[in-house]
Amino acid sequence: MLQTDVVVIGAGPAGSVAAAGLRNQGFDVLMLEKTQFPRFVIGESLLPRTNEILSKAGMLEDAEAAGFIVKHGAVFLQGEDRVQFNFRETSAAGWGHSWQVPREDFDTVLAKSAAGKGADVRFQHDVTDVAFDDDGVTVSFTDLDSGEQHQVRAKFVIDGSGYGRVLARLLDLDETSDLKYRMALFNHVTGDKRPAGDDEGYIWIVTLEQGGWIWVIPFSNGKTSVGVVADPAVFEAEQGSDAEILRKLLLQEPSLKTRLADMQFVWDKPRRLEGYSKGIRQLYGDRYILTGNASEFLDPVFSSGVTVAVESAWRAQEVVGRYLRGEAVDFEKDYAEYVMSGVDAFRAYVKSWYAGDLQKIFLTNTRAESIKKKICSVLAGYAWDETNPFAMYADQSLKSMAEMVSNGVSE
Ligand SMILES: Cc1cc2nc3c(=O)[nH]c(=O)nc-3n(C[C@H](O)[C@H](O)[C@H](O)COP(=O)(O)OP(=O)(O)OC[C@H]3O[C@@H](n4cnc5c(N)ncnc54)[C@H](O)[C@@H]3O)c2cc1C
C-alpha cells in the first residue's frame, strides 16, 4: 500500500496551499484531485490577504508570473450612486492589491507550484472513503483513467475538496447554512468597455433593482466574468432563456448599460449555481481537518471564498505540522476558533449586505475616512485583524454604524 505523511483531498487553492506548506516543513504529501486540470470553477476575484498567504507559502512568484490583471479594489454601484474602495487605503498594514483570475489558470499554477515543492499531485483521482484508526488513516480512491481502486496509508488527512465536501459527506458533518438559499447565473463575455488605467481591474458590484446584485470581474485574457446573484424568484419572474434573462438583468442597470452594451457571451448557455451556502458541525477531528469550501461557505458577495480557503489551509498546515512533530496542539483554539473568527466577520458583512444596511453605510457614510479604512481592511481580506473592531466585532460595529446612518449621523 502507498504510504505518506498527509493526504490532501482536492487541488483547489486550499489543497495546494496546504500541500505547499507541509512540503516546506519537510512532510510527504499526496494530493488527490478528482478532475483533470485545467478545470473551471467559480470564484475569480481575489483579495489582498490571499497574496500575503501565497507569499508565506512561497507560491507568490509562480502566481505573479501568470500575468493576472491587478485588482486594486472594489466599486459598489447602486442606481446613480457609487463608492470605490481602494485596497491601498486600509487600516491594516497589508497588501494593496490582488488579482482577478480565471480559476482554471490560477488553480493550475498553484497545483504546479505545490508539485514543484515535491508534493505528489495526482489528477483524475477521486477520493471515495476514509477509515481512521489509532495509528493513522486509510484513504481509498479511484484512478478515473484506469478505473482502478487504490488505498493510501497516512498520518493525517486535510480536506480541501471544496464543493465536493468529501469528509463532510463521509463523516456526516453537514449543517444547514444560516444564510438564505440564493442562486447565481453567470457567463464570461467579450466586448466589455472597461475603465482605463488602474480602474480597469476593479471588481464592480452592482445592486440589482429587484434585490440581489451583479458582479463584473475583468481578466487579463480580454474576457470579463459577469454574474447575477439573487433569490431564485427574481430569475423565475423573468421570461425567456437563461441567456436572455442574464442579458436583460445586466443591461437594465444604468451603470452597466454602456459598459456592457457590446458584450458577447463566451458560453452559449450561462451557468447556474444555487444553494451553495453551507454550514458545518466541526472543522476537525481525530487525524483530519477541513479547509476552504470543504468546511463552511457563506456567499460570494465580498469575494471571501478563496481568501478563507487559503487562510484556513495555511493555518491547517501549521497545526498539522506541529501535531506530526509531536507538539501539543489545541485544535479548537489554534484552528477552529481562529478560522471561524474571520468567517464570522465575513458573515456579519454578508448579513448586513442582504439586510440593506451595508449599502447605506457605504453610500452615505463615506466621509468617515477612518471607518472606511477599517471596513476596507475587511474587504481586502484582513478579517482576522485583532486590532480592527470592524473585523473582531463586525456584527456590533456594523449594526451601530447602520443605526447612526439611519439617524442621520454621518461621521
Ligand atoms: C456564485 C459564486 C461566486 C463566487 N465568487 C467568488 C469570488 O469572486 N472570489 C472568491 O474568492 N470566491 C468566490 N466564490 C467562492 C469560491 O468558489 C470558493 O470559495 C473557492 O473555490 C474555494 O476553494 P477551495 O480550494 O476550498 O475549493 P475548490 O476551489 O472548489 O477546489 C476543490 C477541489 O477538490 C476537488 N474534489 C472534489 N471532490 C473530490 C474528491 N472526491 N476527490 C478528489 N478531489 C475532489 C475538486 O475537483 C476541486 O478541484 C464564489 C462562489 C460562488 C458560489
Short mmCIF file of C-alpha atoms and ligand atoms in Angstrom, two decimals:
data_model
loop_
_atom_site.label_atom_id
_atom_site.label_comp_id
_atom_site.label_asym_id
_atom_site.label_seq_id
_atom_site.Cartn_x
_atom_site.Cartn_y
_atom_site.Cartn_z
CA MET A 1 0.00 0.00 0.00
CA LEU A 2 1.11 3.58 -0.70
CA GLN A 3 2.41 5.45 2.38
CA THR A 4 2.62 9.19 3.03
CA ASP A 5 2.51 11.65 5.93
CA VAL A 6 -0.52 13.66 4.81
CA VAL A 7 -3.21 13.09 2.18
CA VAL A 8 -4.69 16.33 0.84
CA ILE A 9 -8.08 15.91 -0.86
CA GLY A 10 -8.57 18.32 -3.79
CA ALA A 11 -6.13 20.60 -5.60
CA GLY A 12 -8.03 23.89 -5.36
CA PRO A 13 -6.36 26.87 -3.62
CA ALA A 14 -6.95 25.34 -0.18
CA GLY A 15 -5.42 21.99 -1.11
CA SER A 16 -2.43 23.43 -2.95
CA VAL A 17 -1.57 25.93 -0.20
CA ALA A 18 -1.83 23.22 2.47
CA ALA A 19 0.31 20.86 0.38
CA ALA A 20 2.96 23.52 -0.27
CA GLY A 21 3.12 24.48 3.41
CA LEU A 22 3.57 20.87 4.51
CA ARG A 23 6.30 20.34 1.91
CA ASN A 24 8.04 23.49 3.21
CA GLN A 25 8.05 21.78 6.61
CA GLY A 26 9.54 18.61 5.10
CA PHE A 27 6.50 16.31 5.22
CA ASP A 28 5.49 13.89 2.47
CA VAL A 29 2.22 14.89 0.83
CA LEU A 30 -0.07 13.09 -1.58
CA MET A 31 -2.64 15.48 -3.11
CA LEU A 32 -5.51 13.66 -4.84
CA GLU A 33 -7.62 15.67 -7.30
CA LYS A 34 -10.75 14.28 -8.91
CA THR A 35 -10.61 16.28 -12.15
CA GLN A 36 -8.01 16.91 -14.82
CA PHE A 37 -6.58 20.45 -14.64
CA PRO A 38 -7.13 22.99 -16.07
CA ARG A 39 -10.76 22.86 -14.95
CA PHE A 40 -13.33 25.61 -14.46
CA VAL A 41 -14.52 26.61 -11.03
CA ILE A 42 -16.25 29.83 -9.97
CA GLY A 43 -14.50 32.26 -7.58
CA GLU A 44 -12.49 34.60 -9.74
CA SER A 45 -11.99 37.76 -7.71
CA LEU A 46 -9.26 37.57 -5.08
CA LEU A 47 -8.45 39.68 -2.02
CA PRO A 48 -5.03 41.05 -0.99
CA ARG A 49 -4.79 38.73 2.03
CA THR A 50 -4.61 35.85 -0.47
CA ASN A 51 -1.41 37.30 -1.95
CA GLU A 52 0.07 37.53 1.51
CA ILE A 53 -0.62 33.84 2.20
CA LEU A 54 0.80 32.87 -1.19
CA SER A 55 3.91 34.83 -0.29
CA LYS A 56 4.27 32.97 3.03
CA ALA A 57 3.81 29.67 1.20
CA GLY A 58 6.50 30.54 -1.37
CA MET A 59 3.96 30.42 -4.21
CA LEU A 60 3.65 34.11 -4.99
CA GLU A 61 6.27 34.27 -7.73
CA ASP A 62 4.58 31.46 -9.65
CA ALA A 63 1.24 33.27 -9.43
CA GLU A 64 2.79 36.63 -10.35
CA ALA A 65 4.39 35.11 -13.45
CA ALA A 66 0.94 34.14 -14.76
CA GLY A 67 0.18 37.81 -15.56
CA PHE A 68 -3.25 38.12 -13.95
CA ILE A 69 -4.89 41.53 -14.08
CA VAL A 70 -4.22 43.61 -10.94
CA LYS A 71 -7.25 44.28 -8.76
CA HIS A 72 -6.81 47.47 -6.73
CA GLY A 73 -10.20 47.35 -5.07
CA ALA A 74 -13.96 47.19 -5.39
CA VAL A 75 -16.57 49.62 -6.71
CA PHE A 76 -20.10 49.37 -5.33
CA LEU A 77 -22.79 50.87 -7.55
CA GLN A 78 -26.46 51.44 -6.85
CA GLY A 79 -28.52 53.33 -9.41
CA GLU A 80 -26.58 56.54 -9.97
CA ASP A 81 -24.57 56.22 -6.72
CA ARG A 82 -21.11 54.70 -6.48
CA VAL A 83 -18.43 54.23 -3.86
CA GLN A 84 -14.93 52.98 -4.51
CA PHE A 85 -12.77 51.04 -2.02
CA ASN A 86 -9.07 51.15 -2.80
CA PHE A 87 -7.08 48.36 -1.11
CA ARG A 88 -4.17 50.77 -0.54
CA GLU A 89 -6.43 52.76 1.78
CA THR A 90 -6.95 50.30 4.62
CA SER A 91 -6.24 50.33 8.35
CA ALA A 92 -4.24 47.07 8.10
CA ALA A 93 -0.61 47.15 7.03
CA GLY A 94 -1.10 44.60 4.31
CA TRP A 95 -1.11 44.13 0.57
CA GLY A 96 -2.60 46.92 -1.53
CA HIS A 97 -3.76 44.74 -4.38
CA SER A 98 -4.74 41.29 -5.52
CA TRP A 99 -5.80 39.79 -8.89
CA GLN A 100 -8.81 38.78 -10.91
CA VAL A 101 -8.14 35.24 -12.09
CA PRO A 102 -9.68 32.70 -14.47
CA ARG A 103 -9.62 29.89 -11.93
CA GLU A 104 -8.64 27.21 -14.44
CA ASP A 105 -5.35 29.13 -14.82
CA PHE A 106 -4.86 30.18 -11.20
CA ASP A 107 -5.55 26.75 -9.70
CA THR A 108 -3.26 25.09 -12.25
CA VAL A 109 -0.45 27.49 -11.31
CA LEU A 110 -0.90 26.73 -7.61
CA ALA A 111 -1.11 22.95 -8.10
CA LYS A 112 2.10 23.07 -10.19
CA SER A 113 3.72 25.22 -7.54
CA ALA A 114 2.86 22.65 -4.85
CA ALA A 115 4.19 19.87 -7.11
CA GLY A 116 7.36 21.94 -7.63
CA LYS A 117 7.90 21.78 -3.88
CA GLY A 118 7.73 17.99 -4.00
CA ALA A 119 4.05 17.26 -3.36
CA ASP A 120 2.88 14.14 -5.20
CA VAL A 121 -0.09 15.59 -7.12
CA ARG A 122 -2.38 13.14 -8.91
CA PHE A 123 -5.22 14.31 -11.15
CA GLN A 124 -8.23 12.16 -12.07
CA HIS A 125 -8.03 10.61 -8.60
CA ASP A 126 -11.38 10.54 -6.82
CA VAL A 127 -11.32 10.06 -3.04
CA THR A 128 -14.14 7.70 -2.09
CA ASP A 129 -13.58 6.69 1.52
CA VAL A 130 -11.58 7.27 4.69
CA ALA A 131 -11.10 4.91 7.62
CA PHE A 132 -9.48 6.17 10.82
CA ASP A 133 -7.78 4.02 13.46
CA ASP A 134 -5.42 4.59 16.39
CA ASP A 135 -2.31 4.65 14.23
CA GLY A 136 -3.44 6.61 11.20
CA VAL A 137 -5.90 6.76 8.37
CA THR A 138 -6.51 4.72 5.23
CA VAL A 139 -7.78 6.76 2.29
CA SER A 140 -9.44 4.96 -0.63
CA PHE A 141 -9.54 6.47 -4.09
CA THR A 142 -10.34 5.60 -7.69
CA ASP A 143 -7.96 6.32 -10.55
CA LEU A 144 -10.55 7.61 -13.02
CA ASP A 145 -8.31 6.90 -16.04
CA SER A 146 -7.82 3.20 -15.30
CA GLY A 147 -10.89 2.67 -13.12
CA GLU A 148 -8.65 1.01 -10.53
CA GLN A 149 -9.26 1.38 -6.79
CA HIS A 150 -6.31 2.12 -4.51
CA GLN A 151 -5.58 2.87 -0.89
CA VAL A 152 -3.00 5.02 0.82
CA ARG A 153 -1.94 4.94 4.43
CA ALA A 154 -1.32 8.35 6.06
CA LYS A 155 -0.94 10.01 9.44
CA PHE A 156 -3.38 12.82 8.69
CA VAL A 157 -5.95 13.98 6.11
CA ILE A 158 -6.57 17.57 5.07
CA ASP A 159 -9.84 18.04 3.20
CA GLY A 160 -9.66 20.73 0.51
CA SER A 161 -12.35 19.19 -1.69
CA GLY A 162 -14.41 22.38 -1.92
CA TYR A 163 -17.91 21.84 -3.29
CA GLY A 164 -17.13 18.06 -3.24
CA ARG A 165 -17.32 18.23 0.60
CA VAL A 166 -15.75 14.78 0.85
CA LEU A 167 -15.31 14.46 4.64
CA ALA A 168 -18.49 16.36 5.44
CA ARG A 169 -20.37 13.75 3.39
CA LEU A 170 -18.46 10.69 4.62
CA LEU A 171 -18.50 11.72 8.29
CA ASP A 172 -21.94 13.34 8.25
CA LEU A 173 -20.72 16.80 9.27
CA ASP A 174 -23.01 18.97 7.12
CA GLU A 175 -25.18 21.57 8.77
CA THR A 176 -27.78 23.87 7.22
CA SER A 177 -26.37 27.31 6.50
CA ASP A 178 -27.84 30.24 8.38
CA LEU A 179 -27.85 32.17 5.10
CA LYS A 180 -30.75 32.20 2.66
CA TYR A 181 -30.94 29.94 -0.40
CA ARG A 182 -29.76 32.02 -3.37
CA MET A 183 -28.89 31.46 -7.00
CA ALA A 184 -26.18 32.72 -9.35
CA LEU A 185 -26.49 32.96 -13.14
CA PHE A 186 -23.23 33.85 -14.88
CA ASN A 187 -21.16 33.86 -18.04
CA HIS A 188 -17.88 35.13 -19.42
CA VAL A 189 -18.17 37.90 -22.00
CA THR A 190 -16.05 39.74 -24.53
CA GLY A 191 -16.64 43.35 -25.59
CA ASP A 192 -16.61 44.80 -22.05
CA LYS A 193 -15.81 48.54 -22.26
CA ARG A 194 -13.61 48.79 -19.19
CA PRO A 195 -12.49 51.86 -17.28
CA ALA A 196 -8.94 52.99 -18.11
CA GLY A 197 -5.73 52.72 -16.07
CA ASP A 198 -5.69 51.28 -12.56
CA ASP A 199 -9.50 51.34 -12.51
CA GLU A 200 -9.63 48.59 -15.15
CA GLY A 201 -9.02 45.75 -12.69
CA TYR A 202 -11.55 46.75 -10.00
CA ILE A 203 -14.45 44.42 -9.34
CA TRP A 204 -17.81 46.11 -9.83
CA ILE A 205 -20.61 45.06 -7.50
CA VAL A 206 -23.90 46.49 -8.70
CA THR A 207 -27.07 46.38 -6.64
CA LEU A 208 -29.91 44.82 -8.64
CA GLU A 209 -33.15 46.76 -8.58
CA GLN A 210 -35.25 43.62 -7.89
CA GLY A 211 -32.99 42.59 -4.95
CA GLY A 212 -29.68 40.82 -5.32
CA TRP A 213 -26.55 42.04 -7.06
CA ILE A 214 -24.31 41.74 -10.11
CA TRP A 215 -20.57 41.07 -10.35
CA VAL A 216 -18.28 42.33 -13.13
CA ILE A 217 -14.77 40.84 -12.99
CA PRO A 218 -12.31 41.66 -15.79
CA PHE A 219 -9.48 39.26 -16.74
CA SER A 220 -6.17 39.87 -18.48
CA ASN A 221 -7.19 37.48 -21.30
CA GLY A 222 -9.70 40.04 -22.62
CA LYS A 223 -12.71 38.25 -21.18
CA THR A 224 -14.84 39.51 -18.29
CA SER A 225 -16.85 37.43 -15.85
CA VAL A 226 -20.41 38.69 -15.25
CA GLY A 227 -23.00 37.20 -12.95
CA VAL A 228 -26.23 37.90 -11.12
CA VAL A 229 -26.90 36.64 -7.59
CA ALA A 230 -30.44 36.76 -6.24
CA ASP A 231 -33.33 34.87 -4.75
CA PRO A 232 -34.41 32.23 -7.35
CA ALA A 233 -37.78 34.05 -7.56
CA VAL A 234 -36.03 37.03 -9.21
CA PHE A 235 -34.98 34.82 -12.14
CA GLU A 236 -38.31 32.96 -12.26
CA ALA A 237 -40.12 36.28 -12.64
CA GLU A 238 -38.34 36.85 -15.98
CA GLN A 239 -39.37 35.43 -19.37
CA GLY A 240 -37.01 33.71 -21.82
CA SER A 241 -33.89 31.57 -21.85
CA ASP A 242 -31.17 31.88 -19.20
CA ALA A 243 -29.08 33.84 -21.73
CA GLU A 244 -31.94 36.29 -22.34
CA ILE A 245 -32.62 36.67 -18.62
CA LEU A 246 -28.96 37.29 -17.82
CA ARG A 247 -28.63 39.85 -20.63
CA LYS A 248 -31.77 41.66 -19.52
CA LEU A 249 -30.80 41.84 -15.84
CA LEU A 250 -27.30 43.08 -16.68
CA LEU A 251 -28.38 45.74 -19.15
CA GLN A 252 -31.26 47.10 -17.06
CA GLU A 253 -28.74 48.66 -14.64
CA PRO A 254 -27.82 52.26 -15.55
CA SER A 255 -24.16 51.70 -14.63
CA LEU A 256 -23.81 48.70 -16.98
CA LYS A 257 -25.84 49.87 -20.00
CA THR A 258 -22.84 51.46 -21.69
CA ARG A 259 -20.11 49.27 -20.27
CA LEU A 260 -21.71 46.02 -21.44
CA ALA A 261 -23.60 47.35 -24.50
CA ASP A 262 -21.42 45.34 -26.94
CA MET A 263 -20.92 42.22 -24.82
CA GLN A 264 -20.91 38.79 -26.43
CA PHE A 265 -21.40 35.72 -24.26
CA VAL A 266 -18.48 33.27 -24.37
CA TRP A 267 -20.56 30.23 -23.35
CA ASP A 268 -23.77 29.55 -25.32
CA LYS A 269 -25.58 28.84 -22.09
CA PRO A 270 -24.88 30.80 -18.91
CA ARG A 271 -24.07 28.63 -15.90
CA ARG A 272 -26.28 28.33 -12.84
CA LEU A 273 -25.33 27.57 -9.27
CA GLU A 274 -27.74 27.58 -6.38
CA GLY A 275 -27.96 26.67 -2.71
CA TYR A 276 -24.18 26.98 -2.39
CA SER A 277 -24.12 28.36 1.18
CA LYS A 278 -23.09 25.52 3.50
CA GLY A 279 -22.69 25.11 7.25
CA ILE A 280 -20.53 22.59 9.08
CA ARG A 281 -20.71 20.94 12.51
CA GLN A 282 -16.97 20.74 13.18
CA LEU A 283 -13.77 21.76 11.43
CA TYR A 284 -11.52 18.98 12.71
CA GLY A 285 -11.47 15.57 14.34
CA ASP A 286 -9.00 12.84 15.17
CA ARG A 287 -6.46 12.97 12.30
CA TYR A 288 -8.46 15.22 9.97
CA ILE A 289 -9.04 18.90 9.29
CA LEU A 290 -11.43 20.66 6.92
CA THR A 291 -10.31 23.72 4.95
CA GLY A 292 -11.89 26.18 2.50
CA ASN A 293 -15.22 25.30 0.95
CA ALA A 294 -14.98 21.75 2.27
CA SER A 295 -15.93 23.38 5.59
CA GLU A 296 -18.34 26.34 5.63
CA PHE A 297 -19.18 28.54 2.64
CA LEU A 298 -21.03 31.80 3.10
CA ASP A 299 -21.80 33.82 -0.01
CA PRO A 300 -19.86 35.28 -2.93
CA VAL A 301 -20.67 38.97 -2.38
CA PHE A 302 -17.36 40.01 -0.80
CA SER A 303 -15.15 37.58 -2.74
CA SER A 304 -14.07 35.99 0.52
CA GLY A 305 -14.12 32.34 -0.64
CA VAL A 306 -10.55 31.90 -1.87
CA THR A 307 -9.20 34.04 0.97
CA VAL A 308 -10.92 31.83 3.56
CA ALA A 309 -9.69 28.79 1.62
CA VAL A 310 -6.01 29.81 1.72
CA GLU A 311 -6.15 31.32 5.22
CA SER A 312 -7.65 28.11 6.66
CA ALA A 313 -5.28 25.93 4.63
CA TRP A 314 -2.28 27.89 5.82
CA ARG A 315 -3.39 27.58 9.42
CA ALA A 316 -4.19 23.88 8.89
CA GLN A 317 -0.72 23.01 7.61
CA GLU A 318 0.80 24.85 10.59
CA VAL A 319 -1.19 22.93 13.21
CA VAL A 320 -0.89 19.60 11.39
CA GLY A 321 2.88 20.11 11.17
CA ARG A 322 3.04 20.70 14.92
CA TYR A 323 0.88 17.64 15.58
CA LEU A 324 3.07 15.44 13.38
CA ARG A 325 6.17 16.63 15.22
CA GLY A 326 4.56 15.51 18.48
CA GLU A 327 3.97 19.05 19.80
CA ALA A 328 0.86 19.91 21.81
CA VAL A 329 -1.93 21.28 19.62
CA ASP A 330 -5.25 22.68 20.77
CA PHE A 331 -7.19 22.16 17.52
CA GLU A 332 -10.22 24.00 18.85
CA LYS A 333 -8.37 27.16 19.80
CA ASP A 334 -5.47 27.08 17.36
CA TYR A 335 -7.55 26.11 14.34
CA ALA A 336 -11.34 26.17 14.62
CA GLU A 337 -11.73 29.33 16.71
CA TYR A 338 -9.14 31.17 14.65
CA VAL A 339 -10.68 30.24 11.28
CA MET A 340 -14.21 30.96 12.48
CA SER A 341 -13.30 34.41 13.80
CA GLY A 342 -12.62 35.55 10.21
CA VAL A 343 -15.53 33.59 8.75
CA ASP A 344 -17.86 35.19 11.32
CA ALA A 345 -16.59 38.66 10.42
CA PHE A 346 -17.41 38.00 6.76
CA ARG A 347 -20.77 36.53 7.85
CA ALA A 348 -21.64 39.84 9.55
CA TYR A 349 -20.83 41.73 6.32
CA VAL A 350 -22.87 39.31 4.21
CA LYS A 351 -25.88 39.60 6.52
CA SER A 352 -25.57 43.38 6.71
CA TRP A 353 -25.39 43.50 2.90
CA TYR A 354 -28.56 41.45 2.36
CA ALA A 355 -30.35 43.45 5.07
CA GLY A 356 -29.53 46.55 3.00
CA ASP A 357 -27.58 48.15 5.88
CA LEU A 358 -24.12 47.91 4.37
CA GLN A 359 -25.18 49.69 1.18
CA LYS A 360 -26.49 52.54 3.35
CA ILE A 361 -23.22 52.64 5.29
CA PHE A 362 -21.17 52.60 2.09
CA LEU A 363 -23.19 55.18 0.25
CA THR A 364 -24.00 57.65 2.98
CA ASN A 365 -21.06 57.41 5.31
CA THR A 366 -18.07 57.65 3.05
CA ARG A 367 -16.89 60.87 4.70
CA ALA A 368 -15.83 58.97 7.84
CA GLU A 369 -12.43 58.09 6.40
CA SER A 370 -11.06 56.18 9.39
CA ILE A 371 -14.12 53.94 9.43
CA LYS A 372 -13.98 53.46 5.68
CA LYS A 373 -10.37 52.27 6.06
CA LYS A 374 -11.33 49.76 8.72
CA ILE A 375 -14.16 48.41 6.57
CA CYS A 376 -11.87 48.40 3.53
CA SER A 377 -9.40 46.24 5.51
CA VAL A 378 -12.01 43.54 5.91
CA LEU A 379 -13.00 43.87 2.25
CA ALA A 380 -9.29 43.31 1.47
CA GLY A 381 -9.46 40.03 3.39
CA TYR A 382 -7.93 41.18 6.69
CA ALA A 383 -10.87 39.71 8.58
CA TRP A 384 -8.60 38.16 11.22
CA ASP A 385 -7.10 41.50 12.31
CA GLU A 386 -7.46 41.64 16.09
CA THR A 387 -6.83 45.40 16.12
CA ASN A 388 -9.80 46.16 13.86
CA PRO A 389 -13.20 46.38 15.61
CA PHE A 390 -14.85 46.15 12.19
CA ALA A 391 -13.30 42.66 11.94
CA MET A 392 -13.29 41.35 15.52
CA TYR A 393 -16.67 42.82 16.46
CA ALA A 394 -18.01 43.13 12.92
CA ASP A 395 -21.61 42.39 13.80
CA GLN A 396 -21.90 45.02 16.56
CA SER A 397 -19.80 47.58 14.67
CA LEU A 398 -21.88 47.34 11.51
CA LYS A 399 -25.16 47.42 13.45
CA SER A 400 -24.13 50.59 15.31
CA MET A 401 -22.99 52.20 12.07
CA ALA A 402 -26.27 51.31 10.36
CA GLU A 403 -28.16 52.83 13.28
CA MET A 404 -26.11 56.02 13.11
CA VAL A 405 -26.74 56.28 9.38
CA SER A 406 -30.48 55.76 9.90
CA ASN A 407 -30.43 58.54 12.50
CA GLY A 408 -28.72 60.85 10.04
CA VAL A 409 -25.28 60.86 11.73
CA SER A 410 -22.67 60.57 9.00
CA GLU A 411 -19.34 60.95 10.80
C1 LIG B 1 -21.54 32.21 -7.46
C2 LIG B 1 -20.23 32.17 -6.72
C3 LIG B 1 -19.27 33.16 -6.96
C4 LIG B 1 -18.07 33.15 -6.26
N1 LIG B 1 -17.17 34.18 -6.46
C5 LIG B 1 -16.04 34.21 -5.72
C6 LIG B 1 -15.09 35.25 -5.89
O1 LIG B 1 -15.26 36.16 -6.71
N2 LIG B 1 -13.97 35.22 -5.13
C7 LIG B 1 -13.73 34.22 -4.23
O2 LIG B 1 -12.70 34.25 -3.55
N3 LIG B 1 -14.59 33.21 -4.07
C8 LIG B 1 -15.73 33.18 -4.78
N4 LIG B 1 -16.59 32.13 -4.64
C9 LIG B 1 -16.22 31.04 -3.72
C10 LIG B 1 -15.18 30.09 -4.35
O3 LIG B 1 -15.77 29.40 -5.43
C11 LIG B 1 -14.70 29.08 -3.31
O4 LIG B 1 -14.70 29.65 -2.03
C12 LIG B 1 -13.30 28.56 -3.59
O5 LIG B 1 -13.23 27.97 -4.86
C13 LIG B 1 -12.89 27.55 -2.50
O6 LIG B 1 -11.64 26.98 -2.79
P1 LIG B 1 -11.32 25.51 -2.27
O7 LIG B 1 -9.87 25.28 -2.55
O8 LIG B 1 -11.82 25.34 -0.90
O9 LIG B 1 -12.22 24.55 -3.18
P2 LIG B 1 -12.32 24.37 -4.77
O10 LIG B 1 -11.74 25.53 -5.46
O11 LIG B 1 -13.74 24.02 -5.05
O12 LIG B 1 -11.39 23.12 -5.05
C14 LIG B 1 -11.74 21.84 -4.57
C15 LIG B 1 -11.13 20.77 -5.45
O13 LIG B 1 -11.42 19.49 -4.86
C16 LIG B 1 -11.71 18.57 -5.90
N5 LIG B 1 -12.51 17.46 -5.39
C17 LIG B 1 -13.85 17.46 -5.09
N6 LIG B 1 -14.22 16.22 -4.69
C18 LIG B 1 -13.12 15.43 -4.74
C19 LIG B 1 -12.87 14.05 -4.46
N7 LIG B 1 -13.86 13.21 -4.10
N8 LIG B 1 -11.60 13.57 -4.61
C20 LIG B 1 -10.59 14.39 -5.01
N9 LIG B 1 -10.78 15.70 -5.31
C21 LIG B 1 -12.02 16.22 -5.16
C22 LIG B 1 -12.47 19.41 -6.91
O14 LIG B 1 -12.43 18.81 -8.21
C23 LIG B 1 -11.72 20.74 -6.85
O15 LIG B 1 -10.70 20.84 -7.81
C24 LIG B 1 -17.80 32.12 -5.33
C25 LIG B 1 -18.75 31.12 -5.11
C26 LIG B 1 -19.96 31.15 -5.78
C27 LIG B 1 -20.97 30.08 -5.50
#
